[in-house]
Short mmCIF file of C-alpha atoms in Angstrom, two decimals:
data_model
loop_
_atom_site.label_atom_id
_atom_site.label_comp_id
_atom_site.label_asym_id
_atom_site.label_seq_id
_atom_site.Cartn_x
_atom_site.Cartn_y
_atom_site.Cartn_z
CA ASP T 2 88.45 97.60 89.41
CA THR T 3 92.58 95.81 88.44
CA GLU T 4 93.34 98.18 86.32
CA VAL T 5 97.73 98.87 85.30
CA THR T 6 97.60 101.82 83.23
CA GLN T 7 101.63 102.00 80.73
CA THR T 8 102.15 104.90 78.57
CA PRO T 9 103.04 105.02 75.77
CA LYS T 10 101.31 102.27 74.16
CA HIS T 11 104.54 102.15 71.57
CA LEU T 12 107.38 104.21 72.05
CA VAL T 13 110.62 104.85 68.58
CA MET T 14 113.81 105.41 70.09
CA GLY T 15 117.49 105.67 68.30
CA MET T 16 120.89 104.76 70.96
CA THR T 17 121.51 107.83 71.60
CA ASN T 18 117.48 108.48 73.14
CA LYS T 19 116.52 109.36 77.01
CA LYS T 20 113.09 108.30 77.10
CA SER T 21 111.05 106.79 79.80
CA LEU T 22 108.13 104.62 80.63
CA LYS T 23 105.43 105.60 82.34
CA CYS T 24 103.12 103.14 84.46
CA GLU T 25 100.05 103.66 87.40
CA GLN T 26 97.74 102.01 89.07
CA HIS T 27 94.56 103.13 92.17
CA MET T 28 94.48 100.32 93.81
CA GLY T 29 96.80 100.57 96.70
CA HIS T 30 99.02 98.11 95.16
CA ARG T 31 102.15 98.89 97.41
CA ALA T 32 104.55 96.46 95.59
CA MET T 33 105.18 97.32 91.29
CA TYR T 34 106.97 95.20 88.99
CA TRP T 35 108.55 95.53 85.81
CA TYR T 36 108.79 92.91 83.37
CA LYS T 37 110.44 92.70 80.12
CA GLN T 38 108.90 90.26 77.62
CA LYS T 39 110.45 89.54 74.30
CA ALA T 40 108.51 88.01 70.85
CA LYS T 41 106.81 84.29 71.77
CA LYS T 42 108.54 84.18 75.05
CA PRO T 43 107.09 84.89 78.62
CA PRO T 44 108.06 88.11 81.00
CA GLU T 45 110.59 87.58 82.74
CA LEU T 46 111.30 90.04 86.01
CA MET T 47 113.70 92.77 85.57
CA PHE T 48 112.27 94.88 89.10
CA VAL T 49 110.11 94.81 92.46
CA TYR T 50 109.13 97.71 94.43
CA SER T 51 107.84 97.53 98.07
CA TYR T 52 106.65 100.23 99.57
CA GLU T 53 108.44 102.49 97.20
CA LYS T 54 111.51 100.90 98.03
CA LEU T 55 113.35 98.73 95.58
CA SER T 56 113.78 94.92 97.03
CA ILE T 57 115.12 93.20 93.35
CA ASN T 58 117.02 94.02 90.75
CA GLU T 59 117.78 91.10 88.57
CA SER T 60 120.52 92.04 86.93
CA VAL T 61 118.97 94.16 84.98
CA PRO T 62 122.05 97.23 82.80
CA SER T 63 122.44 99.55 84.39
CA ARG T 64 121.14 102.00 80.87
CA PHE T 65 117.35 100.87 82.79
CA SER T 66 117.07 102.89 85.62
CA PRO T 67 114.07 102.31 87.63
CA GLU T 68 112.01 105.14 89.43
CA CYS T 69 108.96 104.83 91.98
CA PRO T 70 107.97 108.46 92.87
CA ASN T 71 104.86 107.21 95.60
CA SER T 72 102.87 103.67 95.99
CA SER T 73 100.56 104.69 92.84
CA LEU T 74 102.85 105.48 90.31
CA LEU T 75 106.42 103.35 88.45
CA ASN T 76 109.27 105.17 85.63
CA LEU T 77 111.21 102.96 83.58
CA HIS T 78 113.63 105.44 82.07
CA LEU T 79 115.65 104.30 79.57
CA HIS T 80 118.93 105.64 77.87
CA ALA T 81 121.46 104.44 75.41
CA LEU T 82 119.93 100.93 74.64
CA GLN T 83 120.24 98.62 72.43
CA PRO T 84 118.53 96.80 68.95
CA GLU T 85 117.86 93.92 71.18
CA ASP T 86 116.48 95.60 74.46
CA SER T 87 113.38 95.40 71.85
CA ALA T 88 110.58 94.12 73.28
CA LEU T 89 107.70 95.07 75.25
CA TYR T 90 107.94 96.26 78.74
CA LEU T 91 105.39 95.30 81.07
CA CYS T 92 103.78 96.48 84.30
CA ALA T 93 102.31 94.65 86.88
CA SER T 94 100.46 95.35 90.56
CA SER T 95 100.19 93.57 93.57
CA GLN T 96 99.05 94.12 96.75
CA ASP T 97 101.75 92.75 99.47
CA TRP T 98 105.15 91.51 98.34
CA ALA T 99 106.97 91.91 101.71
CA ASN T 100 104.66 89.39 103.40
CA TRP T 101 103.50 87.04 99.78
CA GLY T 102 103.06 84.49 101.35
CA LEU T 103 100.59 85.52 103.92
CA ALA T 104 98.94 87.31 101.65
CA LYS T 105 96.79 86.12 97.86
CA ASN T 106 99.30 88.29 96.05
CA ILE T 107 98.46 88.27 92.86
CA GLN T 108 100.22 90.27 89.88
CA TYR T 109 97.83 92.34 87.80
CA PHE T 110 99.59 93.20 84.84
CA GLY T 111 99.82 96.69 82.17
CA ALA T 112 98.87 96.19 78.48
CA GLY T 113 102.05 96.97 77.58
CA THR T 114 105.06 99.12 76.19
CA ARG T 115 106.01 97.61 72.74
CA LEU T 116 109.24 99.24 72.66
CA SER T 117 111.44 99.33 69.05
CA VAL T 118 115.55 100.34 69.20
CA LEU T 119 116.64 101.65 65.61
CA GLY A 29 117.28 75.58 89.58
CA GLU A 30 113.69 76.37 90.04
CA SER A 31 111.56 76.17 86.02
CA VAL A 32 108.08 75.90 86.02
CA GLY A 33 107.40 74.46 81.77
CA LEU A 34 104.37 73.63 79.92
CA HIS A 35 104.32 70.44 77.51
CA LEU A 36 103.30 71.59 74.49
CA PRO A 37 103.46 75.00 72.97
CA THR A 38 100.27 74.36 71.04
CA LEU A 39 96.97 73.84 71.30
CA SER A 40 93.94 73.45 68.12
CA VAL A 41 90.89 72.77 70.05
CA GLN A 42 87.62 73.04 68.20
CA GLU A 43 84.54 75.38 69.76
CA GLY A 44 82.36 73.88 71.97
CA ASP A 45 85.25 71.14 72.86
CA ASN A 46 86.94 71.08 76.37
CA SER A 47 90.46 72.12 76.27
CA ILE A 48 93.23 70.82 78.60
CA ILE A 49 96.52 72.37 78.86
CA ASN A 50 99.83 70.82 80.91
CA CYS A 51 102.30 72.59 83.54
CA ALA A 52 105.25 70.64 84.94
CA TYR A 53 107.38 71.77 88.10
CA SER A 54 110.41 70.74 89.48
CA ASN A 55 110.26 72.62 92.87
CA SER A 56 108.77 70.63 95.09
CA ALA A 57 108.26 73.25 97.67
CA SER A 58 106.85 74.88 94.78
CA ASP A 59 103.35 76.67 97.02
CA TYR A 60 101.46 78.42 95.28
CA PHE A 61 100.60 78.87 90.61
CA ILE A 62 98.81 81.20 88.69
CA TRP A 63 97.44 80.64 85.16
CA TYR A 64 97.34 83.69 83.15
CA LYS A 65 96.09 84.44 80.00
CA GLN A 66 97.86 86.86 77.34
CA GLU A 67 95.24 87.86 74.38
CA SER A 68 97.41 89.49 70.54
CA GLY A 69 98.64 93.16 72.12
CA LYS A 70 97.76 93.63 75.87
CA GLY A 71 99.52 92.05 79.44
CA PRO A 72 99.11 88.46 81.07
CA GLN A 73 95.57 88.74 82.96
CA PHE A 74 94.96 86.80 85.53
CA ILE A 75 92.87 83.35 85.83
CA ILE A 76 92.85 80.88 88.95
CA ASP A 77 95.17 80.81 91.70
CA ILE A 78 95.71 77.63 93.70
CA ARG A 79 98.16 76.72 96.78
CA SER A 80 99.67 73.46 96.69
CA ASN A 81 96.85 72.21 100.54
CA MET A 82 94.22 72.16 97.18
CA ASP A 83 93.95 69.81 94.42
CA LYS A 84 92.10 71.42 92.61
CA ARG A 85 90.13 75.24 92.07
CA GLN A 86 86.88 75.69 90.40
CA GLY A 87 86.24 79.58 87.99
CA GLN A 88 83.74 79.98 85.55
CA ARG A 89 84.48 77.21 82.86
CA VAL A 90 87.62 77.36 84.30
CA THR A 91 89.56 74.02 86.80
CA VAL A 92 92.89 74.01 87.69
CA LEU A 93 94.14 70.92 89.22
CA LEU A 94 97.70 69.91 90.86
CA ASN A 95 99.27 66.66 91.15
CA LYS A 96 101.49 67.16 93.75
CA THR A 97 103.25 63.36 93.28
CA VAL A 98 104.07 63.74 89.62
CA LYS A 99 104.84 67.93 89.89
CA HIS A 100 102.26 68.99 87.79
CA LEU A 101 99.52 70.87 87.19
CA SER A 102 96.44 71.33 83.96
CA LEU A 103 93.91 74.12 83.52
CA GLN A 104 90.68 73.02 82.26
CA ILE A 105 88.73 74.95 80.04
CA ALA A 106 84.97 74.13 79.66
CA ALA A 107 83.13 74.68 76.53
CA THR A 108 86.10 76.15 74.77
CA GLN A 109 85.41 79.63 72.95
CA PRO A 110 86.71 82.12 70.48
CA GLY A 111 87.22 84.57 73.61
CA ASP A 112 89.36 81.87 75.12
CA SER A 113 92.41 82.04 71.92
CA ALA A 114 95.58 83.44 73.43
CA VAL A 115 99.29 82.53 74.59
CA TYR A 116 98.44 80.88 78.50
CA PHE A 117 100.88 80.62 81.33
CA CYS A 118 101.53 78.63 84.41
CA ALA A 119 103.54 80.50 86.73
CA GLU A 120 104.58 79.84 90.09
CA ASN A 121 104.94 82.15 92.68
CA THR A 122 107.63 82.79 95.21
CA GLY A 123 107.21 86.25 96.00
CA LYS A 124 109.29 86.12 92.31
CA LEU A 125 106.83 85.20 89.23
CA ILE A 126 108.52 82.43 87.69
CA PHE A 127 106.42 81.62 83.89
CA GLY A 128 106.34 78.23 82.09
CA GLN A 129 107.42 78.66 78.29
CA GLY A 130 103.60 79.07 77.41
CA THR A 131 101.32 77.23 75.11
CA THR A 132 99.40 79.13 72.32
CA LEU A 133 95.66 77.83 71.98
CA GLN A 134 93.95 78.41 68.83
CA VAL A 135 90.14 77.39 68.83
CA LYS A 136 88.32 76.04 65.15
CA PRO A 137 85.16 77.58 64.46
#
């Protein structure tokens, strides 16, 4: 089983709203990731969590706030977004990030949340 | 800086033919590459990976070739089927995935 589940599948929000994206995996993976994907572009890394601690923040604006409550869950809290933040937000998980060079560290992706900011 | 690129944004092939999708990279120290397939409305799906100590790796109907001399890798899909229609990304795994721009594979019936 290599399933990463993301909810909701679609989200429409106004610029003053607060919303959250959720991601869940039950593969025992200890690394989880958030990516942003614009139309016809490759995914771009936003955040990496390793063993429930934030390891990488790719200079993402503070209106995006990640949270990793436990090893199976990853949230992305959204506040005061801009229309240009409209995109597909993808969650991924892998066995281990800290030892990525040693492990067969394949990232498995969820189907994403399609976000529209009005 | 690091970069991973694909040669063609779109590839159109006849059903049953073989497909070859190319990718170039710039960092000669790159060690680990992954190919992903992304169908419309879905997230990227792992296809096959290869490390720099290998030149070739085969999976079910897919083969990845790595030429470290010219910093080039390719994904070959045998007997292409309509279900193979998708965007294909090569990615360098440095702990972070660095994706190429993607090639859209269109399969003509």
